[in-house]
PDB file of C-alpha atoms in Angstrom:
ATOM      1  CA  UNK K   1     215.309 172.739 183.186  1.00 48.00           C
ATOM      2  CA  UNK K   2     217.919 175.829 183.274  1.00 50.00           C
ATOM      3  CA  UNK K   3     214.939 177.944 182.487  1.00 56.00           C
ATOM      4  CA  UNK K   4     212.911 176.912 185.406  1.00 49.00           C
ATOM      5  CA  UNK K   5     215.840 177.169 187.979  1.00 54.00           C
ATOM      6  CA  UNK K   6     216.322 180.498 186.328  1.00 55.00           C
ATOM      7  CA  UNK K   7     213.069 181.507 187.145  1.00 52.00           C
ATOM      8  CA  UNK K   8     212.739 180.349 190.524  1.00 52.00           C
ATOM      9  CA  UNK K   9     216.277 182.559 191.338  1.00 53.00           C
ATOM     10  CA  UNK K  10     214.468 185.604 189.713  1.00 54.00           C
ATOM     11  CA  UNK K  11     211.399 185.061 192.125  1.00 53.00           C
ATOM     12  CA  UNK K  12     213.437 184.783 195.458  1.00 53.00           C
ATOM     13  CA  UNK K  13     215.409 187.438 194.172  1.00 53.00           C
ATOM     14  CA  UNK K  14     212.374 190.023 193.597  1.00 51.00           C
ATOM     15  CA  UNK K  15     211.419 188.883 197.539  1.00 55.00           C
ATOM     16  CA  UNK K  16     211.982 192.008 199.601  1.00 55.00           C
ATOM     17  CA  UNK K  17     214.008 191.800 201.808  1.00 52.00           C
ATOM     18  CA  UNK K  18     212.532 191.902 205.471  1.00 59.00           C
ATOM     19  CA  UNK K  19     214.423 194.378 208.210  1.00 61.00           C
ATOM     20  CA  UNK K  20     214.305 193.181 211.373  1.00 66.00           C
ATOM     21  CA  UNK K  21     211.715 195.491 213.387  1.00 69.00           C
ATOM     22  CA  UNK K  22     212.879 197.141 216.609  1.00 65.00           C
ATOM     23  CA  UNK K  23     210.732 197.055 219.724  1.00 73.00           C
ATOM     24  CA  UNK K  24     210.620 200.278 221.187  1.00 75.00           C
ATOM     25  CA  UNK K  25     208.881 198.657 224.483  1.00 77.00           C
ATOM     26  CA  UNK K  26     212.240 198.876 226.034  1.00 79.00           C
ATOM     27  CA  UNK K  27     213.729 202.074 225.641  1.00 82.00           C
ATOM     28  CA  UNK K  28     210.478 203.439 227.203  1.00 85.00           C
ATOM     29  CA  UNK K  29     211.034 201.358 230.150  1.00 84.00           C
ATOM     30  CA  UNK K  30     214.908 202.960 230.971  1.00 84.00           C
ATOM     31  CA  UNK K  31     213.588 206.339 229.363  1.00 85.00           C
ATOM     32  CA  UNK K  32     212.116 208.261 233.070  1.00 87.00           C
ATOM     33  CA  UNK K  33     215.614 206.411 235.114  1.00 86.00           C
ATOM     34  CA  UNK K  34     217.536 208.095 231.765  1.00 87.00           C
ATOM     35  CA  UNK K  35     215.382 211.700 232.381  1.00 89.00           C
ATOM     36  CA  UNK K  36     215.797 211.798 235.739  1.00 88.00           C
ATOM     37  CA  UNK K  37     219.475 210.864 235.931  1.00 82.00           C
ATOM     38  CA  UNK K  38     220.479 213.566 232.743  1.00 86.00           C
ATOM     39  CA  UNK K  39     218.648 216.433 234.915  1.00 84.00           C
ATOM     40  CA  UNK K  40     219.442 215.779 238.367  1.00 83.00           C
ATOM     41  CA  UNK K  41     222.722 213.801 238.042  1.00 83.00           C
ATOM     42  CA  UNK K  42     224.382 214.579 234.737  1.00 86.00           C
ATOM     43  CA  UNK K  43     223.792 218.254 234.345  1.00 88.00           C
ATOM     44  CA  UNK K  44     224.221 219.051 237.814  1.00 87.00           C
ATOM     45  CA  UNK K  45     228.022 217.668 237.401  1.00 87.00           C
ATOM     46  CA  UNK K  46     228.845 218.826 234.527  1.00 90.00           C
ATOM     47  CA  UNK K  47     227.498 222.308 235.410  1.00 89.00           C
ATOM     48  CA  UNK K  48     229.571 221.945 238.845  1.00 88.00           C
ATOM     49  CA  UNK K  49     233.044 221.167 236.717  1.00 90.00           C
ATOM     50  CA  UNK K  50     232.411 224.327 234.738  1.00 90.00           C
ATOM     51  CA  UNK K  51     231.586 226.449 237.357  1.00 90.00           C
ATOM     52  CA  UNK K  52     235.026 225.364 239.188  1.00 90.00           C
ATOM     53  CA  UNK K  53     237.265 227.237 236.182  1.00 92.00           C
ATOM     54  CA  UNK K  54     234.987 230.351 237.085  1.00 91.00           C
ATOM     55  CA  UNK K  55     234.491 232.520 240.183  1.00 89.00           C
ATOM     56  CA  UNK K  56     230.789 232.535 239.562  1.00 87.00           C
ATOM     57  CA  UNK K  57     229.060 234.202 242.846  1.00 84.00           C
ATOM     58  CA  UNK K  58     225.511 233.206 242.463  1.00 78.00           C
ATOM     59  CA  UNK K  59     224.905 236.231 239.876  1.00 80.00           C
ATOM     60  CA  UNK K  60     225.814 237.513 236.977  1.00 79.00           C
ATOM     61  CA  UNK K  61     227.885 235.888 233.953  1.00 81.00           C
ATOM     62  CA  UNK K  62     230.279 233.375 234.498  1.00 84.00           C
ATOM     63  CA  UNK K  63     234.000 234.763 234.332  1.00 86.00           C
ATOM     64  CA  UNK K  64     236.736 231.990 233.221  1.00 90.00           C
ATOM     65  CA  UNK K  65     239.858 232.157 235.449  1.00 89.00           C
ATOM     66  CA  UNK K  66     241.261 229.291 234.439  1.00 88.00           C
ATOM     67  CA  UNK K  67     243.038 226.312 237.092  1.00 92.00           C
ATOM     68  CA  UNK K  68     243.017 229.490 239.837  1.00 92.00           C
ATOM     69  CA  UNK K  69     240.465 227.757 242.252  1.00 92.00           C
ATOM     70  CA  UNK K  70     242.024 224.884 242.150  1.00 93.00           C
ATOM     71  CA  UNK K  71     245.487 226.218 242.889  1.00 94.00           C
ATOM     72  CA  UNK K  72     244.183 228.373 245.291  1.00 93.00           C
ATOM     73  CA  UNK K  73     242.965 225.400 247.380  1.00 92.00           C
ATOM     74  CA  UNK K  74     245.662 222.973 246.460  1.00 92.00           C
ATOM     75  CA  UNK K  75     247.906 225.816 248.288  1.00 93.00           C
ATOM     76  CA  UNK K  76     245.501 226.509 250.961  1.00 92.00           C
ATOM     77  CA  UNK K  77     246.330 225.052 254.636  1.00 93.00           C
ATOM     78  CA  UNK K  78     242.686 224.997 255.725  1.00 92.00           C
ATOM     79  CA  UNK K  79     241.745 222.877 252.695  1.00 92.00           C
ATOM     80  CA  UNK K  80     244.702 220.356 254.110  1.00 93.00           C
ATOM     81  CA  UNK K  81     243.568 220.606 257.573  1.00 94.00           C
ATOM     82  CA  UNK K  82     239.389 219.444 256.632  1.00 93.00           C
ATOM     83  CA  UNK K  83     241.657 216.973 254.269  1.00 92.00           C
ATOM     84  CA  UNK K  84     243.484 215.746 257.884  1.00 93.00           C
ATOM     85  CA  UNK K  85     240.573 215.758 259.572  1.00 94.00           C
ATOM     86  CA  UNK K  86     238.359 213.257 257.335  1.00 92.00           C
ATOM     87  CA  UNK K  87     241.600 211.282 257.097  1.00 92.00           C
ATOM     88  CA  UNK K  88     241.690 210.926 260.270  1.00 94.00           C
ATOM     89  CA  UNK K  89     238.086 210.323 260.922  1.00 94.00           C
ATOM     90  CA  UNK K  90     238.121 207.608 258.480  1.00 93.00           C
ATOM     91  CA  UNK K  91     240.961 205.790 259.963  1.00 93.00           C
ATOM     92  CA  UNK K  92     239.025 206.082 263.636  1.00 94.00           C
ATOM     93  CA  UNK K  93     235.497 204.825 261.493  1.00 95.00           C
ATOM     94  CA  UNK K  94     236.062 202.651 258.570  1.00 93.00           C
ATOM     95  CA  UNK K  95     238.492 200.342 259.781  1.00 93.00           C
ATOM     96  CA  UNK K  96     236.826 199.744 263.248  1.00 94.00           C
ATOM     97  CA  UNK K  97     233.497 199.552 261.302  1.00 94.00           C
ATOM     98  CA  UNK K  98     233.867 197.136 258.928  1.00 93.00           C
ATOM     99  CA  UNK K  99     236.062 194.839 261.863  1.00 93.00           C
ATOM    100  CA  UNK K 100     232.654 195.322 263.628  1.00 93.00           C
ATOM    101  CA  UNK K 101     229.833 194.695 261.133  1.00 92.00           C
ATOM    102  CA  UNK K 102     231.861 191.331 260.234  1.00 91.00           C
ATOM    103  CA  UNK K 103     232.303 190.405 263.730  1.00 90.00           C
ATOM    104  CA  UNK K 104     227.947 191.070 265.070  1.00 90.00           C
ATOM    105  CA  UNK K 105     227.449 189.457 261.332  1.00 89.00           C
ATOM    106  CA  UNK K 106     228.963 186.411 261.534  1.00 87.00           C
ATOM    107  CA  UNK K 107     227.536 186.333 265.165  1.00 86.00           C
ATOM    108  CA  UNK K 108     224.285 186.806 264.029  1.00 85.00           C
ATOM    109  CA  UNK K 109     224.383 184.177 260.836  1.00 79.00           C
ATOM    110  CA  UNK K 110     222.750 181.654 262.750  1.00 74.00           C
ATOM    111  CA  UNK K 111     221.079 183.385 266.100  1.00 73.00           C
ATOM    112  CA  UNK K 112     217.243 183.066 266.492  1.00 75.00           C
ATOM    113  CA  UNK K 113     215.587 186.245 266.530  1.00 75.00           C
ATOM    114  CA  UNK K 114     217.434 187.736 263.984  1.00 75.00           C
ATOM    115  CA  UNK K 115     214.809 189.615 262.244  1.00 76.00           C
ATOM    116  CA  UNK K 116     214.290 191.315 266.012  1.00 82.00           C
ATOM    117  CA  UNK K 117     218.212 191.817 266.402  1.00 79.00           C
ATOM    118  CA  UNK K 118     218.210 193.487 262.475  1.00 80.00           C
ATOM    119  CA  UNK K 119     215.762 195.786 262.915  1.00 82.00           C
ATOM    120  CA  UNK K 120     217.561 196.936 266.394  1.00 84.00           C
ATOM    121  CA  UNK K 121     220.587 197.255 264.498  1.00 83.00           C
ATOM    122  CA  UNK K 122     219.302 199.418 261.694  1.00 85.00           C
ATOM    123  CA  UNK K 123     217.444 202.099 264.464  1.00 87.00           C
ATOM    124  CA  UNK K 124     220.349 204.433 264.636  1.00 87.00           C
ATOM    125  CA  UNK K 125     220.891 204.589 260.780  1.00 85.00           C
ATOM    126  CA  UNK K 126     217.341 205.842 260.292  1.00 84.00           C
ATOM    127  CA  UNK K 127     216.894 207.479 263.296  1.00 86.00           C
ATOM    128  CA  UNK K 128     216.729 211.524 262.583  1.00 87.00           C
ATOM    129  CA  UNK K 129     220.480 212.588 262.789  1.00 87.00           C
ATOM    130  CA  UNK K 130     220.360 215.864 264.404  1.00 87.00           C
ATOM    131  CA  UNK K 131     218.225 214.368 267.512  1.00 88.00           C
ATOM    132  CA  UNK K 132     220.584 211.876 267.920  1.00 90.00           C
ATOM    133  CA  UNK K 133     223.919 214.731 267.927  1.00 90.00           C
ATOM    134  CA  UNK K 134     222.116 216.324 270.555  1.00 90.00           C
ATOM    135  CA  UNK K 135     221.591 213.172 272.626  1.00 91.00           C
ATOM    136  CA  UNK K 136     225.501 212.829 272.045  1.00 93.00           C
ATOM    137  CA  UNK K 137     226.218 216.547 273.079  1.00 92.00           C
ATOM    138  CA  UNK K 138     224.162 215.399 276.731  1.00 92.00           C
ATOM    139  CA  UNK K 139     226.370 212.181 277.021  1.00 93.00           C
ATOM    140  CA  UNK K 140     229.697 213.055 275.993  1.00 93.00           C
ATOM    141  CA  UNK K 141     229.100 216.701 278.427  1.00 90.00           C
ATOM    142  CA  UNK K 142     232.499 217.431 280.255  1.00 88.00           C
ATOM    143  CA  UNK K 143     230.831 217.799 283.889  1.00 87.00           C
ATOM    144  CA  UNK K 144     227.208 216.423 283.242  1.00 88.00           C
ATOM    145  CA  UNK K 145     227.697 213.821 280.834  1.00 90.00           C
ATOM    146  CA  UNK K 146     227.025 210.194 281.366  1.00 92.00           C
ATOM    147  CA  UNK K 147     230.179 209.000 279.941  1.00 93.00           C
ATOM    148  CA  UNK K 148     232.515 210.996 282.192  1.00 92.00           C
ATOM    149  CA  UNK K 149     230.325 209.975 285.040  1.00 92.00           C
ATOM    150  CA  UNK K 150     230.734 206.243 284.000  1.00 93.00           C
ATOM    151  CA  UNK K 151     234.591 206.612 283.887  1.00 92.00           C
ATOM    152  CA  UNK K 152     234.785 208.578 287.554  1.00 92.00           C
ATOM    153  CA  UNK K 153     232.798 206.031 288.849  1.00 91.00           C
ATOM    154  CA  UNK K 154     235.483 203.681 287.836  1.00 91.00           C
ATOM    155  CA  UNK K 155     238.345 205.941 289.115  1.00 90.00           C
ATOM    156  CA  UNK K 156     239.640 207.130 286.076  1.00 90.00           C
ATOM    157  CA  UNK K 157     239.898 211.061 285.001  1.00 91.00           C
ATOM    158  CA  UNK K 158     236.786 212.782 283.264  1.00 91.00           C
ATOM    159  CA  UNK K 159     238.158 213.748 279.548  1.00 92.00           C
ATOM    160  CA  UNK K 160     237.057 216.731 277.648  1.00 91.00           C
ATOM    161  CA  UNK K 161     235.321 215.100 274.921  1.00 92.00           C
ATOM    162  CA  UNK K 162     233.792 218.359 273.038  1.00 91.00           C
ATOM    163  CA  UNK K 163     236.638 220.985 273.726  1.00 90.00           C
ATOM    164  CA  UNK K 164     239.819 218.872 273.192  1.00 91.00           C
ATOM    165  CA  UNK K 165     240.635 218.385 269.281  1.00 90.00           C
ATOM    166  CA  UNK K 166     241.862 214.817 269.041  1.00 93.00           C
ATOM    167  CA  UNK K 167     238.927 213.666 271.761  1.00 94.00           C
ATOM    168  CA  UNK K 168     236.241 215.580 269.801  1.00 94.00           C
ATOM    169  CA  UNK K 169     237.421 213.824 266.988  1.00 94.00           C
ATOM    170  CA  UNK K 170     236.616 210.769 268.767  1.00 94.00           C
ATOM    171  CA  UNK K 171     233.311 211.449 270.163  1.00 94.00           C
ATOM    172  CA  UNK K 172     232.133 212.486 266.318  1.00 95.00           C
ATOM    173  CA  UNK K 173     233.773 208.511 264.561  1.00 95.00           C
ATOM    174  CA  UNK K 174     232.022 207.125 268.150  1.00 95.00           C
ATOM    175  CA  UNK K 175     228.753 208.620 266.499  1.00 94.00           C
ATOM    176  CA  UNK K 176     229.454 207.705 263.067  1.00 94.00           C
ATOM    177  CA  UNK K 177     230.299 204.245 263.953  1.00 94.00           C
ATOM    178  CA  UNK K 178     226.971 204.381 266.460  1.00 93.00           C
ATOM    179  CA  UNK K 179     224.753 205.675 263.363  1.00 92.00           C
ATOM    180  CA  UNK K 180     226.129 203.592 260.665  1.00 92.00           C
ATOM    181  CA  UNK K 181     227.592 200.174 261.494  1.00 92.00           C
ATOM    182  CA  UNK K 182     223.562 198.012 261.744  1.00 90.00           C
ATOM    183  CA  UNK K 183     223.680 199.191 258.063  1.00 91.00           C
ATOM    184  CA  UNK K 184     226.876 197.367 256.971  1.00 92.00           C
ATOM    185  CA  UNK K 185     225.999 194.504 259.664  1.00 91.00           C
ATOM    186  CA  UNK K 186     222.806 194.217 257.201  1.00 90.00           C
ATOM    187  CA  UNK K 187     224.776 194.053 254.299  1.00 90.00           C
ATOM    188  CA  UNK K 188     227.597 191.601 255.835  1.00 91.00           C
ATOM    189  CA  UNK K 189     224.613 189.170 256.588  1.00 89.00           C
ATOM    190  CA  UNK K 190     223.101 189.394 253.139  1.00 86.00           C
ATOM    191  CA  UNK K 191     226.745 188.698 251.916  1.00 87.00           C
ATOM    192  CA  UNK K 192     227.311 185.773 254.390  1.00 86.00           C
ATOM    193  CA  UNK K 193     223.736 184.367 253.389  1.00 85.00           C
ATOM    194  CA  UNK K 194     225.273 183.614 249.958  1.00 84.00           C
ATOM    195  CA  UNK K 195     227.995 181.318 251.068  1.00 83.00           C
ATOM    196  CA  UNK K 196     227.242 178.042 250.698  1.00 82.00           C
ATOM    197  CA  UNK K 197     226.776 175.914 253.977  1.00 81.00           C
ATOM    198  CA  UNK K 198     228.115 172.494 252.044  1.00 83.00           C
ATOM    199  CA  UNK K 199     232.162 174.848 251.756  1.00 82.00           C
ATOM    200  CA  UNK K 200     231.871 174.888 256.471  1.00 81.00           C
ATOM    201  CA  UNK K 201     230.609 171.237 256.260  1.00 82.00           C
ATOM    202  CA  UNK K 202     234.088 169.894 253.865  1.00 84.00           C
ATOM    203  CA  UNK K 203     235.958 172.191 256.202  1.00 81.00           C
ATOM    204  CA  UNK K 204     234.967 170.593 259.403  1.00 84.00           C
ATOM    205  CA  UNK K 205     235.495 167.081 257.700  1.00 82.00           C
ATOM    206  CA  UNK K 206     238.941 168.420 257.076  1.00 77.00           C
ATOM    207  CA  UNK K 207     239.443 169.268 260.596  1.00 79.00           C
ATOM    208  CA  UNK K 208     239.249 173.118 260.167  1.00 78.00           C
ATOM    209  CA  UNK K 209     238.402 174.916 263.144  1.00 78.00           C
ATOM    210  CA  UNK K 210     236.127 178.034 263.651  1.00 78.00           C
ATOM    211  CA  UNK K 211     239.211 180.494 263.383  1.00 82.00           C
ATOM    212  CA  UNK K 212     240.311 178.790 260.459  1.00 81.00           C
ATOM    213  CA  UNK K 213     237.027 178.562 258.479  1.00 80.00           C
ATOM    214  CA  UNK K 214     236.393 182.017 259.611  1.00 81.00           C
ATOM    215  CA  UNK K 215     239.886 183.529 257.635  1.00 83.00           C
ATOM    216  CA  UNK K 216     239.812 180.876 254.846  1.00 81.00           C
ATOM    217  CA  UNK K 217     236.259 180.558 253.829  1.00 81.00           C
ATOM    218  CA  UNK K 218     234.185 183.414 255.483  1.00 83.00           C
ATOM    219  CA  UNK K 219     236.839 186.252 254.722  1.00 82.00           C
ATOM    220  CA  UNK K 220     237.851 185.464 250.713  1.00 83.00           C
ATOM    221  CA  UNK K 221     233.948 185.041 250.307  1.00 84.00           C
ATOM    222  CA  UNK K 222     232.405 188.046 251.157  1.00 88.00           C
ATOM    223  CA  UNK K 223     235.723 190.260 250.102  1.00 86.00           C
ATOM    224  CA  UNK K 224     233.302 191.834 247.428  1.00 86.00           C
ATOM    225  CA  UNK K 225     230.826 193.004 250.246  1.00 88.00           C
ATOM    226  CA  UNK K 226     233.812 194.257 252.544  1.00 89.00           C
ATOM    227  CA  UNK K 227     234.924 196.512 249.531  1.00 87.00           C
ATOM    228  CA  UNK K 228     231.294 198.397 249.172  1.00 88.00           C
ATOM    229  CA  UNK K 229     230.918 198.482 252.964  1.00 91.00           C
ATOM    230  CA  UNK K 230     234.530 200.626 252.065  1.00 89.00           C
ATOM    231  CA  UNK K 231     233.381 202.218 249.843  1.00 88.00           C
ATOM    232  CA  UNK K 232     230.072 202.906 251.725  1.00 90.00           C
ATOM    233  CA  UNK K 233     231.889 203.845 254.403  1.00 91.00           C
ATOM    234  CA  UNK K 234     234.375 206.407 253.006  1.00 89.00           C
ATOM    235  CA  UNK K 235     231.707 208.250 251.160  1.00 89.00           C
ATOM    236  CA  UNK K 236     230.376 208.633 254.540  1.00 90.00           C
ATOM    237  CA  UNK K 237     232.750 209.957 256.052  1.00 92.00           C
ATOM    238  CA  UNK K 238     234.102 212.162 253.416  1.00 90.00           C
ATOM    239  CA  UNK K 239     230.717 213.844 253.060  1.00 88.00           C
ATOM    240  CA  UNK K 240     230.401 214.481 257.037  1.00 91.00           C
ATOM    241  CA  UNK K 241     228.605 217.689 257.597  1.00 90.00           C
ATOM    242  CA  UNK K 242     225.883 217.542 260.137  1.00 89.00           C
ATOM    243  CA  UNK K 243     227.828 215.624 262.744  1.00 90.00           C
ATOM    244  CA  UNK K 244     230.219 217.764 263.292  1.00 92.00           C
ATOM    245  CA  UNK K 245     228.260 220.875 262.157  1.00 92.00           C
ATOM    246  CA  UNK K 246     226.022 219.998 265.164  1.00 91.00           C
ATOM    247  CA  UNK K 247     227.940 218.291 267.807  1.00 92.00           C
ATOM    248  CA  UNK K 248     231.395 220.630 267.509  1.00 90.00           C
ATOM    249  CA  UNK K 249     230.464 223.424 265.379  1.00 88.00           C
ATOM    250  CA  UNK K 250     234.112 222.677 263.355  1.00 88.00           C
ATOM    251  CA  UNK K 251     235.773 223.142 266.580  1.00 84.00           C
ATOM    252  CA  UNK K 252     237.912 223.098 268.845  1.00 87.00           C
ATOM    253  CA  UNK K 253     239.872 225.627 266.780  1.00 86.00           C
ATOM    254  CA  UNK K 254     238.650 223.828 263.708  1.00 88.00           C
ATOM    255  CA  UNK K 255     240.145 220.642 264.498  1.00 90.00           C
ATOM    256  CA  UNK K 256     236.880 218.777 263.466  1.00 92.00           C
ATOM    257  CA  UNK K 257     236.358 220.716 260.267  1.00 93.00           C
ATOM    258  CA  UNK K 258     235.747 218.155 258.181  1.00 92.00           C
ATOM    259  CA  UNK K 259     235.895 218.741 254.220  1.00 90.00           C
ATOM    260  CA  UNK K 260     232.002 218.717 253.860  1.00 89.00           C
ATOM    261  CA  UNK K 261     232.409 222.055 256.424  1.00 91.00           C
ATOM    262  CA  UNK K 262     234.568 223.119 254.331  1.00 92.00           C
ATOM    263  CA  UNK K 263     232.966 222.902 251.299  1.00 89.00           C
ATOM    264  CA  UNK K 264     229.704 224.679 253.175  1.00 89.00           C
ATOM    265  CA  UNK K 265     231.596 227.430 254.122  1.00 87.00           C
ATOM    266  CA  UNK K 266     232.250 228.084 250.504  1.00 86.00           C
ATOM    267  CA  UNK K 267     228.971 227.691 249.618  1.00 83.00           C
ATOM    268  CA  UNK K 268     227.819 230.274 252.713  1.00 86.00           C
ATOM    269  CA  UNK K 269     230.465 232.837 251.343  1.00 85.00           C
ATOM    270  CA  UNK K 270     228.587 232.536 248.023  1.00 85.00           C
ATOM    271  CA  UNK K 271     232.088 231.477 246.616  1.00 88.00           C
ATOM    272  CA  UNK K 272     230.410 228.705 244.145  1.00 89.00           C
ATOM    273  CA  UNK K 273     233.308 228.794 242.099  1.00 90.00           C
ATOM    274  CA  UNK K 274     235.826 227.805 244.774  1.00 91.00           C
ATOM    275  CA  UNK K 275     233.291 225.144 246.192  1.00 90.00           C
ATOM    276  CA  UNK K 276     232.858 223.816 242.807  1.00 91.00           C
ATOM    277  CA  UNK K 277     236.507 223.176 242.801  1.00 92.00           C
ATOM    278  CA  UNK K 278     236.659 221.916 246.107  1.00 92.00           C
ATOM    279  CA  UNK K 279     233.981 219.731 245.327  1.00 91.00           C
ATOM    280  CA  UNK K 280     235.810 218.110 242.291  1.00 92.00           C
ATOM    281  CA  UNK K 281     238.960 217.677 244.184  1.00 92.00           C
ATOM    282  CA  UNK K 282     237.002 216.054 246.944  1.00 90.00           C
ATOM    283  CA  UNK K 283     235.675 213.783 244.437  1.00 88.00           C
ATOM    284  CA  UNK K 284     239.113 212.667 242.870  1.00 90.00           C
ATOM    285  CA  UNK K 285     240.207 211.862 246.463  1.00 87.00           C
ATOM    286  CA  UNK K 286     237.833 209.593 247.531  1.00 86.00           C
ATOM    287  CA  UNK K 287     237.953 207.545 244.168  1.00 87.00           C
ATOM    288  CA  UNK K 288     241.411 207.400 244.487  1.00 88.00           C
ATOM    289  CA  UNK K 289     240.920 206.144 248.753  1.00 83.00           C
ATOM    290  CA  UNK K 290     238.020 203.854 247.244  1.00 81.00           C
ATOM    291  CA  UNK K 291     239.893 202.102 244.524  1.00 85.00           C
ATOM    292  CA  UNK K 292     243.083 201.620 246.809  1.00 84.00           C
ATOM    293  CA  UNK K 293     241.171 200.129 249.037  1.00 78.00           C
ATOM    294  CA  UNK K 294     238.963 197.700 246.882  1.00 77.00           C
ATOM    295  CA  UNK K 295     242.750 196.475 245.112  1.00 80.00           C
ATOM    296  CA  UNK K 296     243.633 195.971 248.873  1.00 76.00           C
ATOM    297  CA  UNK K 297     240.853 193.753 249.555  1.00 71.00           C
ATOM    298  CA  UNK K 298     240.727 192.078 246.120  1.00 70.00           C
ATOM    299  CA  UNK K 299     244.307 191.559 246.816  1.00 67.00           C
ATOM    300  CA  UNK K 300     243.054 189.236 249.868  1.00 57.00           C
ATOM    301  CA  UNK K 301     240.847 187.650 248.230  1.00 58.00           C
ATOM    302  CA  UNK K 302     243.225 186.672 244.937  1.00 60.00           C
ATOM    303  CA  UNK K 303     245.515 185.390 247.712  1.00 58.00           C
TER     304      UNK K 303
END
């Protein structure tokens, strides 16, 4: 009997042992998104953080000097100023943007024709962007312009929308909010779609009114969408180039240089190493303006 049980041990011992086979099927599948992201996304990063330790100019081998670029703009008042300027065109656009989108979205959550209403929301986002600065240029003209003809007509004082630096500011965030809010009014509705209608029904049962549902259901449930439509929005604005660039030229006395115009004129002056830099430090700021503002509105929500 030991002898047979012996035996049988010795046979499933001798089995070889089977290795579990690996389908290659799916690293194919990710293998072009992996391609196209190392060569267009990943080495163009990585080749922009090296050049900002050099003062490459286009030609020529790259020369190593070091934190210099970056001290050089962390000391420079015209970086500051294109710094001041986006901050201050985001505070004029993201804030009144995303008060906006949430306000036409919630509007729209249960109008007919909203399909019709969408698609006349999303017009200005893909309309071409340097035909609509010029239509802005005609409107927002100091002695021709519709705007200031609209306000003398109500018998209040033309303003100098393109020549005056904080009004020029506003005429470029009255563009950006023009070209930009139907997109995160699209992406408020596909938020809002998600909430469950059964959470308004218990409310009303419970008495709650529209203001009430609206700050304790509608508000904590789509916090996650407000935070990309921030995020969204401040990459926007950070990386403004051809509103400005078209509408103001950087002026009046570069009070609308923005930090993308800054960046350009780096990049005009063949000073890659200093953009490079100013590039990285742009980056670093709006993460940092990003992720204070996500913990703000997760902070709303948790509460």
């Amino acid at each position: 009997m030991a002898t047979l049980t012996e035996a049988a041990t010795t046979r499933r011992t001798a089995r070889p042992v089977r290795r579990r086979r690996v389908s290659a099927a799916p690293y194919l599948f990710v293998a072009p998104f992996i391609l196209v992201f190392a060569a267009f996304s990943a080495y163009p990063i990585l080749f922009a953080l090296q050049l900002s330790f050099t003062n490459w100019h286009g030609a020529g081998a790259l020369k190593i000097v070091g934190l210099a670029n970056y001290q050089y703009l962390l000391t420079s008042p015209d970086f500051w100023q294109s710094m001041a300027t986006s901050g201050a065109l985001w505070l004029l656009v993201v804030p009144a943007q995303v008060l906006l989108a949430l306000t036409i979205a919630v509007a729209l959550r249960k109008a007919r024709f909203r399909g019709l209403f969408s698609a006349a929301l999303i017009a200005p986002f893909v309309t071409p962007l340097v035909a609509m600065a010029q239509v802005w240029i005609i409107l927002f003209d100091k002695d021709f312009g519709a705007v200031n003809h609209g306000l003398t007509a109500l018998g209040l004082p033309a303003i100098s929308w393109l020549t005056t630096g904080f009004w020029a500011k506003v005429t470029i965030a009255l563009l950006v909010l023009w070209r930009t809010t139907g997109y995160a009014v699209i992406l408020l509705m596909a938020g809002l779609s998600s909430i469950p209608t059964d959470v308004y029904e218990a409310a009303r049962i419970d008495g709650a009114g529209a203001w009430h549902q609206f700050w304790s259901i509608t508000v904590p449930l789509v916090t996650r969408t407000l935070s990309f439509v921030v995020v969204i929005g401040t990459l926007t604005v950070f990386q403004l180039f051809a509103e400005p660039y078209v509408v103001t030229g950087g002026g009046p006395f570069n009070e609308t240089r923005t930090a993308g115009l800054y960046l350009y004129k780096h990049i005009t002056n063949s000073d890659l190493g200093l953009g490079a830099a100013n590039s990285m430090l742009l980056v670093a700021m709006v993460l940092a303006l990003s992720i204070a503002s996500i913990r703000l509105l997760r902070s709303r929500e948790d509460s």
